[in-house]
Amino acid sequence: MKSKSTYKLLLFFFGIFFGNQPAINAQNKQLQALTLEDGLPQSQVYAIDQDKKGYVWIGTQGGGLARFDGENFKVFNENSGLVSNYVNAISTQNDTLFIGTKLGLSVKIKNTFINTQTPEINRIYRYENQIYILTNKGVYLVNEDLNVTKINVHIELDNNQINDLLFFEDHFWLASQNGLWKIKSLLNPPKNTEKLENGDFKSIVGFEEKIVASTFNDGTIIFESKDFDNQILIREPLRINNSTLIKDQIWIATQHDGISVIDTKTLFESIALNTSNGLSVPGVKQIFEDKQGNIWIATSGGGLYKYFQNSFKHFNTETGLNGNRIYAVHAVNSKVWISNSEAGLIRIDDFGVNDIEIPEAFSEVKIKTITSDNDGNIWAGSDGRGLLFKGKTIVDSVAVDTLKNTITKIPLEVEKTKVLSTETGFPFDWIRSVHAQNDTIWAATYSSGIVEFAYNPSNDSLRVYNTYSTAQGIEDLYIKQMVRDNKNRFWYATQNGHLGYLKNGKITHLGNILNQNVAINSIIFKNNTLYLGTAGKGIWWSNDENFGSFKKLKGAKNSASQNIYQLIFDDQDYLWVGTERGVDKLELDKENVIKDAFFFGRNDGFLGIETCLNAVDKDKNGHLWFGALYGLTEYQPTETNQETEKPTLFLEDVKVEFKSIDSLDFSIWTNSNKILKLNPDQRQMSFTFKTVDIDHPNGVEYRYKLNSNNWSPWSKANTQDLPELNFGGHDFFVQSRNHRWIESEPLRFSFFIESPLHKKIWFQGLLIAVAVLVLALLVYQYIKRLKRNNSEEKKRLELENHLLTLEQKALRLQMNPHFIFNVLNGIKAMAPTKPEKMNETVNSFATLLRETLVNSRKDAINLDQEIKTLRHYIEVEKLMAEKPFEYNIDLKLDLDPEEILIPPMLIQPFVENAIRHGILKGPRNGELYILFENTKDILKVTISDNGVGIFSSQQQKPKTDHQSMALTVTKERLESISGKNALEIKEIELKDGNIGGTTIVFKIPLETDY
């Protein structure tokens, strides 16, 4: 680099200006390494960028391209279509990714790579939608069609290595292997090209009208953009690869010295990151700040680093601890005491991390509890080695004055260390928790109860006051923790969920107060409220006077885990909860409902991850100290309350019938008037959606709904299948929320499934019209045929009915020829001897014939007329009978017989049968009884005789044709009038078993003439 008299030389050596550096400990810095074990394809990282969705893209040497979402890497390489696995540069524009490689340019659009061979690409610069490719042989431009053309900038540059480009203060500034250039325009042909300085320039940064130009081996110059001669030269660091402006600081990446951060206001080095404080290798290729404020560091051989600021400060073996596992923490005065794996005690104070010397008997043992007494002495309880006393005592020192020949006792404070175990008179060796009050110490053991004792270091005397175990009321001796409240009660919680306290030498055991089969790990009091942390059942609380009932701590948000290892309140009244996942900060309202919950894990700076049982304390400054499996973490409360932005949600993939639609730009199709048209056979859709949260990837949740249905429950699933969708229009909605439950704007994707031909309204209408027409035609034909058939059937039935009527009339008209012959012979025989009887018989017979003739032409006659006809018939039968018989017609009616209508000649056949085949054949004087009864709807007729019985008569003599036809027709008439089972015929059985006659009963509907 040439020198100028106007240079202002500023030599930078680390430590010269150390006293003038601004304080950098207001917040703690953390480095998180991402290596091959985390899924990074190659440890040599050369390029980093972040797209608008939030993905971080990493270019490697030999491993291709990787996409990081905060949790997982997705790798793209030559097998995926990348032109080369050696990636030097990355630039994102909307959904398009430009990748500069050793063999040329790859443009990634969705899952497709478009490759163009160029010289090796060193950097890609985007300005006003123009993509400039900086190669080993000049500058290239990518147009809208993704065609690459070379820009002839200058004869010295067109075949030279171009390292960086910047548009600043109306000019392009170009860093090349042969110097620093200033160019007015890069349009062909370039205008006002000016070379400012020789040298191998690697990067250019602009701020506050100043340009920062870094060289590979000659340091960095800072100058006014309008006055190049007004320069400041920063000699170190050297061997610079890249520089980046981040938050008013210039981050310089070097080949052999890591990172040097220069404050733009003071031009002093404020931070140095190298192999001495976190980086595994000294070579850094690029530095990049993402949207969340994290700084990403690409190293040559050490993988990728995430550098972030937070309120946590972490201690582990790299910062002075003997081991990473922290079993106990105790803060007293300005010191923090911790037990460090099985490697003794550590004290952290203003002078740093100090290893505490302990007796050999107490080495290589787990120290599970630490406390201090009023004199500042330290008490530590162990697994199997008893208690350790570490403190001071006063001894008398003798001063001899030889001149005065006097001896004076002078009190002298000396260090005192003592192990109290079963070997030295202490009753137990397994100590879970220790508390000191005045000169008395209480030690809770693992399974033997509580010991109350005192120890005097001056004379090395131990005095055990009491041992509290089962005999004193502790029903469960497996104690997990013991704490003291403001009423001097020592509360203990046990493995089996029991709770109790010790006060004034008396045990009050409350028993299994949660009614849960769960261990109580932690106890803490806040005001008059007792909180219990359990192993798997969350946190419970009670503010009852006697703590008789407990409620589970709940709210809209909850702790990240139900396995509670630590409980502590900070000075702002937040409840901190240590779990196997990290720590939660819970904000409680006055009713002990969780208003808000803040989770801190590895990505938030809590690098210890799984916390250790009750290894937590608060120092005098209000800082919280958490012991964990992977180190000690200090939390320093800050006043800053950075608002979390709304998460960005996007559709990652849309599938129709299990095939991705690669042709759609989902950013245009969501929340727009665009509607995707689908065929009737495309009724299955699948949506994949994503919110990228680099810091809290596991805290993102999603919900969805279809059309106007209710939202689904929040879940971590980011894919939703929609099978067997209905035809017509649909709107798919999806929404995400981050770990703070801040919700994104909902996304809407509209689509329309065409109905098949048979589902279309016009086609359905046509089908319906045709169906109606065909149906009408069929109905017409059916009715026509039915009418024709009915007409024929009607004629046939009318004919049959006429014939049946004539037959019935003929039956009603016909008299038994034998009966007529007998009547006439009888009349003839009566003529000479009994003329009066003959006249009576002739009159009765004539009346019967006349009534039969008259009634046969009627469909119904009144009951009075029917009874008269029956009387005439019976009288004629009596006159002609060979043996006398009596008859009686009885009426039990609610109506007048003249008002009741009955079919004619319906009863006569049964009466005839009773006389001819019953009474006249019987051995007794004949009796005939006819009874008429009625109900509201029925007329009941009963005909009884005392003859031989109808069934006996039928067996003795075959039926005549007249009798058979008459009874058959009469039964059919009854069935047509009253239905089946209208006629009942039974024989009368006497007490001696003989047959005493026949009873016939039938019922017909009651009809009247009104």
Coordinates of N, CA and C in Angstrom, one line a residue, residues 726-883:
N726 N -65.1 -31.9 -0.4 CA -66.3 -31.7 -1.2 C -66.1 -30.9 -2.4
F727 N -66.9 -31.0 -3.4 CA -66.8 -30.2 -4.6 C -67.2 -28.8 -4.3
G728 N -66.6 -27.9 -5.0 CA -66.9 -26.5 -4.8 C -65.7 -25.7 -4.3
G729 N -65.9 -24.5 -3.8 CA -64.9 -23.6 -3.3 C -64.5 -23.9 -1.9
H730 N -63.2 -23.7 -1.6 CA -62.6 -23.9 -0.2 C -61.6 -22.9 0.1
D731 N -61.5 -22.5 1.3 CA -60.4 -21.6 1.8 C -59.7 -22.4 3.0
F732 N -58.4 -22.6 2.8 CA -57.6 -23.2 3.8 C -56.8 -22.1 4.6
F733 N -57.0 -22.1 5.9 CA -56.3 -21.0 6.7 C -55.3 -21.7 7.6
V734 N -54.2 -21.1 7.9 CA -53.2 -21.6 8.8 C -52.6 -20.4 9.5
Q735 N -52.2 -20.7 10.7 CA -51.6 -19.6 11.6 C -50.5 -20.2 12.5
S736 N -49.5 -19.5 12.8 CA -48.4 -20.0 13.7 C -48.3 -19.0 14.9
R737 N -47.6 -19.6 15.9 CA -47.2 -18.7 17.0 C -45.9 -19.2 17.5
N738 N -45.1 -18.2 18.0 CA -43.7 -18.5 18.5 C -43.7 -18.9 20.0
H739 N -42.5 -19.0 20.5 CA -42.4 -19.5 21.9 C -43.0 -18.5 22.9
R740 N -43.2 -17.3 22.5 CA -43.9 -16.3 23.3 C -45.4 -16.2 23.1
W741 N -45.9 -17.1 22.3 CA -47.3 -17.2 21.9 C -47.7 -15.9 21.1
I742 N -46.8 -15.3 20.5 CA -47.2 -14.2 19.6 C -47.6 -14.8 18.2
E743 N -48.7 -14.5 17.8 CA -49.3 -15.1 16.6 C -49.0 -14.4 15.3
S744 N -48.8 -15.2 14.3 CA -48.6 -14.7 12.9 C -49.9 -14.2 12.3
E745 N -49.8 -13.5 11.2 CA -51.0 -13.2 10.5 C -51.4 -14.5 9.8
P746 N -52.7 -14.8 9.8 CA -53.2 -16.0 9.2 C -52.9 -16.0 7.7
L747 N -52.6 -17.2 7.1 CA -52.5 -17.3 5.7 C -53.7 -18.0 5.1
R748 N -54.2 -17.5 4.0 CA -55.3 -18.1 3.3 C -54.9 -18.6 1.9
F749 N -55.3 -19.8 1.6 CA -55.1 -20.4 0.3 C -56.4 -20.9 -0.3
S750 N -56.8 -20.3 -1.4 CA -58.1 -20.6 -1.9 C -58.0 -21.6 -3.1
F751 N -58.9 -22.5 -3.2 CA -59.0 -23.5 -4.3 C -60.4 -23.9 -4.6
F752 N -60.6 -24.4 -5.8 CA -62.0 -24.7 -6.2 C -61.9 -26.1 -6.9
I753 N -62.7 -27.0 -6.4 CA -62.8 -28.3 -7.0 C -64.0 -28.4 -7.9
E754 N -63.8 -28.6 -9.2 CA -64.9 -28.6 -10.2 C -65.7 -29.9 -9.9
S755 N -67.0 -29.7 -10.0 CA -68.0 -30.8 -9.8 C -68.0 -31.7 -11.0
P756 N -68.1 -33.0 -10.9 CA -68.2 -33.8 -12.1 C -69.5 -33.5 -12.8
L757 N -69.6 -34.0 -14.0 CA -70.8 -33.7 -14.9 C -72.1 -34.1 -14.1
H758 N -72.1 -35.2 -13.5 CA -73.3 -35.6 -12.8 C -73.6 -34.8 -11.5
K759 N -72.6 -33.9 -11.1 CA -72.8 -33.1 -10.0 C -73.2 -31.6 -10.4
K760 N -73.1 -31.3 -11.6 CA -73.4 -29.9 -12.1 C -74.9 -29.7 -12.0
I761 N -75.3 -28.5 -11.7 CA -76.7 -28.2 -11.4 C -77.5 -28.3 -12.7
W762 N -76.9 -27.7 -13.8 CA -77.6 -27.8 -15.1 C -77.9 -29.2 -15.5
F763 N -76.8 -30.1 -15.3 CA -76.9 -31.5 -15.7 C -77.9 -32.2 -14.8
Q764 N -77.9 -31.9 -13.5 CA -78.8 -32.5 -12.6 C -80.2 -32.1 -12.9
G765 N -80.4 -30.8 -13.3 CA -81.7 -30.3 -13.7 C -82.2 -31.0 -14.9
L766 N -81.3 -31.2 -15.9 CA -81.7 -31.9 -17.1 C -82.1 -33.4 -16.8
L767 N -81.3 -34.0 -15.9 CA -81.6 -35.4 -15.5 C -82.9 -35.5 -14.8
I768 N -83.2 -34.5 -14.0 CA -84.4 -34.5 -13.3 C -85.6 -34.3 -14.2
A769 N -85.4 -33.4 -15.2 CA -86.5 -33.2 -16.2 C -86.8 -34.4 -17.0
V770 N -85.7 -35.1 -17.4 CA -85.9 -36.3 -18.2 C -86.5 -37.4 -17.4
A771 N -86.0 -37.5 -16.1 CA -86.6 -38.5 -15.2 C -88.1 -38.2 -14.9
V772 N -88.4 -36.9 -14.7 CA -89.8 -36.6 -14.5 C -90.7 -36.9 -15.7
L773 N -90.1 -36.6 -16.9 CA -90.8 -36.9 -18.1 C -91.1 -38.4 -18.3
V774 N -90.0 -39.2 -18.1 CA -90.1 -40.6 -18.2 C -91.0 -41.2 -17.2
L775 N -90.9 -40.7 -16.0 CA -91.8 -41.1 -14.9 C -93.2 -40.8 -15.2
A776 N -93.4 -39.6 -15.7 CA -94.8 -39.2 -16.0 C -95.4 -40.1 -17.1
L777 N -94.5 -40.4 -18.1 CA -95.0 -41.3 -19.2 C -95.3 -42.7 -18.6
L778 N -94.4 -43.2 -17.7 CA -94.6 -44.5 -17.1 C -95.9 -44.5 -16.3
V779 N -96.0 -43.4 -15.5 CA -97.2 -43.3 -14.7 C -98.5 -43.3 -15.5
Y780 N -98.4 -42.5 -16.6 CA -99.5 -42.4 -17.5 C -99.9 -43.8 -18.1
Q781 N -98.9 -44.5 -18.6 CA -99.1 -45.9 -19.1 C -99.6 -46.8 -18.0
Y782 N -99.1 -46.7 -16.8 CA -99.5 -47.5 -15.8 C -100.9 -47.2 -15.4
I783 N -101.2 -46.0 -15.3 CA -102.6 -45.6 -14.9 C -103.6 -46.1 -16.0
K784 N -103.1 -45.9 -17.3 CA -104.0 -46.3 -18.4 C -104.2 -47.8 -18.3
R785 N -103.1 -48.5 -18.1 CA -103.3 -50.0 -18.0 C -104.1 -50.4 -16.8
L786 N -103.8 -49.7 -15.7 CA -104.6 -50.0 -14.4 C -106.0 -49.7 -14.6
K787 N -106.4 -48.6 -15.3 CA -107.8 -48.3 -15.5 C -108.4 -49.4 -16.4
R788 N -107.7 -49.8 -17.4 CA -108.2 -50.9 -18.3 C -108.4 -52.2 -17.5
N789 N -107.4 -52.5 -16.7 CA -107.5 -53.7 -15.9 C -108.6 -53.6 -14.8
N790 N -108.7 -52.4 -14.2 CA -109.7 -52.1 -13.2 C -111.1 -52.2 -13.8
S791 N -111.2 -51.7 -15.1 CA -112.5 -51.8 -15.7 C -112.9 -53.2 -16.0
E792 N -111.9 -54.0 -16.5 CA -112.2 -55.4 -16.7 C -112.5 -56.1 -15.4
E793 N -111.7 -55.8 -14.4 CA -111.9 -56.5 -13.1 C -113.3 -56.1 -12.5
K794 N -113.6 -54.8 -12.7 CA -114.9 -54.3 -12.2 C -116.1 -55.0 -12.8
K795 N -115.9 -55.2 -14.2 CA -117.0 -55.9 -14.9 C -117.1 -57.4 -14.4
R796 N -115.9 -58.0 -14.2 CA -115.9 -59.3 -13.7 C -116.5 -59.5 -12.3
L797 N -116.1 -58.5 -11.4 CA -116.6 -58.5 -10.1 C -118.1 -58.2 -10.0
E798 N -118.5 -57.3 -10.9 CA -119.9 -57.0 -10.9 C -120.7 -58.2 -11.3
L799 N -120.2 -58.9 -12.3 CA -120.9 -60.1 -12.8 C -120.9 -61.2 -11.7
E800 N -119.7 -61.4 -11.0 CA -119.7 -62.4 -10.0 C -120.6 -62.0 -8.8
N801 N -120.6 -60.7 -8.5 CA -121.5 -60.2 -7.4 C -122.9 -60.4 -7.8
H802 N -123.2 -60.1 -9.1 CA -124.6 -60.3 -9.5 C -125.0 -61.8 -9.4
L803 N -124.1 -62.6 -9.9 CA -124.4 -64.0 -9.8 C -124.5 -64.5 -8.3
L804 N -123.6 -64.0 -7.5 CA -123.7 -64.3 -6.1 C -125.0 -63.8 -5.4
T805 N -125.4 -62.6 -5.9 CA -126.6 -62.1 -5.3 C -127.8 -62.9 -5.7
L806 N -127.8 -63.3 -7.0 CA -128.9 -64.1 -7.5 C -128.9 -65.5 -6.8
E807 N -127.6 -66.0 -6.6 CA -127.5 -67.3 -5.9 C -128.1 -67.2 -4.4
Q808 N -127.7 -66.1 -3.7 CA -128.2 -65.9 -2.4 C -129.7 -65.7 -2.4
K809 N -130.2 -64.9 -3.3 CA -131.6 -64.8 -3.4 C -132.3 -66.1 -3.7
A810 N -131.7 -66.8 -4.6 CA -132.3 -68.2 -4.9 C -132.3 -69.0 -3.7
L811 N -131.2 -69.0 -2.9 CA -131.1 -69.8 -1.7 C -132.1 -69.3 -0.7
R812 N -132.3 -67.9 -0.6 CA -133.3 -67.4 0.3 C -134.7 -67.8 -0.1
L813 N -134.9 -67.9 -1.4 CA -136.2 -68.3 -1.9 C -136.6 -69.7 -1.8
Q814 N -135.5 -70.6 -2.0 CA -135.8 -72.0 -2.0 C -136.1 -72.5 -0.6
M815 N -137.1 -73.4 -0.6 CA -137.4 -74.1 0.6 C -137.1 -75.6 0.4
N816 N -136.8 -76.3 1.5 CA -136.5 -77.7 1.4 C -137.7 -78.4 0.8
P817 N -137.5 -79.0 -0.4 CA -138.7 -79.7 -1.0 C -139.3 -80.8 -0.1
H818 N -138.4 -81.4 0.7 CA -138.9 -82.4 1.6 C -139.8 -81.7 2.7
F819 N -139.3 -80.5 3.1 CA -140.1 -79.8 4.1 C -141.4 -79.4 3.5
I820 N -141.5 -78.9 2.3 CA -142.7 -78.5 1.7 C -143.6 -79.7 1.5
F821 N -143.0 -80.8 1.1 CA -143.8 -82.0 0.9 C -144.5 -82.5 2.2
N822 N -143.6 -82.4 3.3 CA -144.2 -82.8 4.6 C -145.3 -81.9 5.0
V823 N -145.1 -80.6 4.8 CA -146.1 -79.6 5.2 C -147.4 -79.9 4.5
L824 N -147.3 -80.1 3.2 CA -148.5 -80.3 2.4 C -149.2 -81.6 2.8
N825 N -148.4 -82.7 3.0 CA -149.0 -84.0 3.4 C -149.7 -83.8 4.8
G826 N -149.0 -83.1 5.6 CA -149.6 -82.8 7.0 C -150.9 -82.1 6.9
I827 N -150.9 -81.1 6.0 CA -152.2 -80.3 5.9 C -153.3 -81.2 5.3
K828 N -152.9 -82.1 4.4 CA -153.9 -83.0 3.8 C -154.4 -84.0 4.9
A829 N -153.5 -84.4 5.8 CA -153.9 -85.4 6.8 C -154.8 -84.7 7.8
M830 N -154.7 -83.4 8.0 CA -155.4 -82.7 9.0 C -156.8 -82.3 8.6
A831 N -157.0 -82.4 7.3 CA -158.3 -81.9 6.7 C -159.5 -82.6 7.3
P832 N -159.5 -84.0 7.4 CA -160.8 -84.6 7.9 C -160.9 -84.5 9.4
T833 N -159.8 -84.5 10.1 CA -159.9 -84.6 11.6 C -159.6 -83.3 12.3
K834 N -158.7 -82.5 11.8 CA -158.3 -81.3 12.5 C -158.4 -80.1 11.6
P835 N -159.5 -79.7 11.2 CA -159.6 -78.6 10.3 C -159.1 -77.3 10.8
E836 N -159.3 -77.1 12.1 CA -158.8 -75.8 12.7 C -157.2 -75.8 12.6
K837 N -156.6 -76.9 13.0 CA -155.1 -76.9 13.0 C -154.6 -76.8 11.6
M838 N -155.4 -77.4 10.6 CA -155.0 -77.3 9.2 C -155.1 -75.9 8.8
N839 N -156.2 -75.2 9.2 CA -156.2 -73.8 8.8 C -155.1 -73.0 9.3
E840 N -154.7 -73.3 10.6 CA -153.6 -72.5 11.3 C -152.3 -72.8 10.5
T841 N -152.1 -74.1 10.2 CA -150.9 -74.5 9.5 C -150.8 -73.8 8.1
V842 N -151.9 -73.9 7.4 CA -151.9 -73.3 6.1 C -151.6 -71.8 6.2
N843 N -152.2 -71.1 7.2 CA -152.0 -69.7 7.3 C -150.6 -69.4 7.6
S844 N -150.0 -70.2 8.6 CA -148.6 -69.9 9.0 C -147.6 -70.2 7.8
F845 N -147.9 -71.3 7.1 CA -147.1 -71.6 5.9 C -147.2 -70.6 4.9
A846 N -148.4 -70.1 4.6 CA -148.6 -69.0 3.6 C -147.8 -67.8 4.0
T847 N -148.0 -67.4 5.3 CA -147.3 -66.2 5.8 C -145.8 -66.4 5.6
L848 N -145.2 -67.5 6.0 CA -143.8 -67.8 5.8 C -143.3 -67.7 4.4
L849 N -144.1 -68.2 3.5 CA -143.7 -68.2 2.1 C -143.7 -66.7 1.6
R850 N -144.8 -66.0 2.0 CA -144.9 -64.6 1.6 C -143.7 -63.7 2.1
E851 N -143.4 -63.9 3.4 CA -142.3 -63.2 4.0 C -140.9 -63.5 3.4
T852 N -140.8 -64.8 3.2 CA -139.5 -65.2 2.5 C -139.4 -64.6 1.2
L853 N -140.5 -64.5 0.4 CA -140.4 -63.9 -0.9 C -140.1 -62.4 -0.8
V854 N -140.8 -61.8 0.1 CA -140.6 -60.3 0.3 C -139.2 -60.0 0.8
N855 N -138.7 -60.7 1.8 CA -137.4 -60.4 2.4 C -136.2 -60.7 1.5
S856 N -136.4 -61.7 0.6 CA -135.3 -62.1 -0.3 C -134.9 -61.0 -1.3
R857 N -135.8 -60.1 -1.5 CA -135.5 -59.0 -2.5 C -134.8 -57.8 -1.8
K858 N -134.7 -57.9 -0.5 CA -134.1 -56.8 0.3 C -132.7 -57.1 0.7
D859 N -131.8 -56.0 0.9 CA -130.4 -56.2 1.4 C -130.4 -56.2 2.9
A860 N -131.4 -55.6 3.5 CA -131.5 -55.5 5.0 C -132.9 -55.3 5.4
I861 N -133.3 -55.9 6.5 CA -134.6 -55.7 7.1 C -134.3 -55.4 8.6
N862 N -135.4 -54.9 9.3 CA -135.2 -54.6 10.7 C -135.3 -55.9 11.5
L863 N -134.7 -55.8 12.7 CA -134.7 -57.1 13.5 C -136.1 -57.5 13.9
D864 N -137.0 -56.6 14.0 CA -138.4 -57.0 14.4 C -139.0 -57.9 13.3
Q865 N -138.7 -57.5 12.0 CA -139.3 -58.3 10.9 C -138.6 -59.7 10.9
E866 N -137.3 -59.7 11.1 CA -136.6 -61.0 11.1 C -137.1 -61.9 12.2
I867 N -137.4 -61.3 13.4 CA -137.9 -62.2 14.5 C -139.3 -62.7 14.1
K868 N -140.1 -61.9 13.4 CA -141.4 -62.4 13.0 C -141.3 -63.5 12.1
T869 N -140.4 -63.4 11.1 CA -140.2 -64.5 10.1 C -139.7 -65.8 10.8
L870 N -138.8 -65.6 11.8 CA -138.3 -66.7 12.5 C -139.5 -67.4 13.3
R871 N -140.3 -66.6 13.9 CA -141.5 -67.2 14.7 C -142.4 -68.0 13.7
H872 N -142.7 -67.4 12.5 CA -143.5 -68.2 11.6 C -142.9 -69.5 11.2
Y873 N -141.5 -69.4 10.9 CA -140.8 -70.6 10.5 C -140.8 -71.6 11.6
I874 N -140.6 -71.2 12.9 CA -140.5 -72.2 14.0 C -141.9 -72.8 14.2
E875 N -143.0 -71.9 14.0 CA -144.3 -72.4 14.3 C -144.7 -73.5 13.3
V876 N -144.3 -73.3 12.0 CA -144.5 -74.3 11.0 C -143.8 -75.6 11.3
E877 N -142.5 -75.4 11.8 CA -141.7 -76.6 12.1 C -142.3 -77.3 13.3
K878 N -142.9 -76.6 14.3 CA -143.6 -77.2 15.4 C -144.8 -78.0 15.0
L879 N -145.6 -77.4 14.0 CA -146.8 -78.1 13.6 C -146.4 -79.4 12.8
M880 N -145.3 -79.4 12.2 CA -144.9 -80.5 11.4 C -144.0 -81.5 12.1
A881 N -143.5 -81.1 13.3 CA -142.6 -82.0 13.9 C -143.2 -83.2 14.5
E882 N -142.4 -84.3 14.5 CA -142.9 -85.6 15.1 C -143.0 -85.6 16.6
K883 N -142.1 -84.7 17.2 CA -142.1 -84.6 18.7 C -142.2 -83.1 19.0

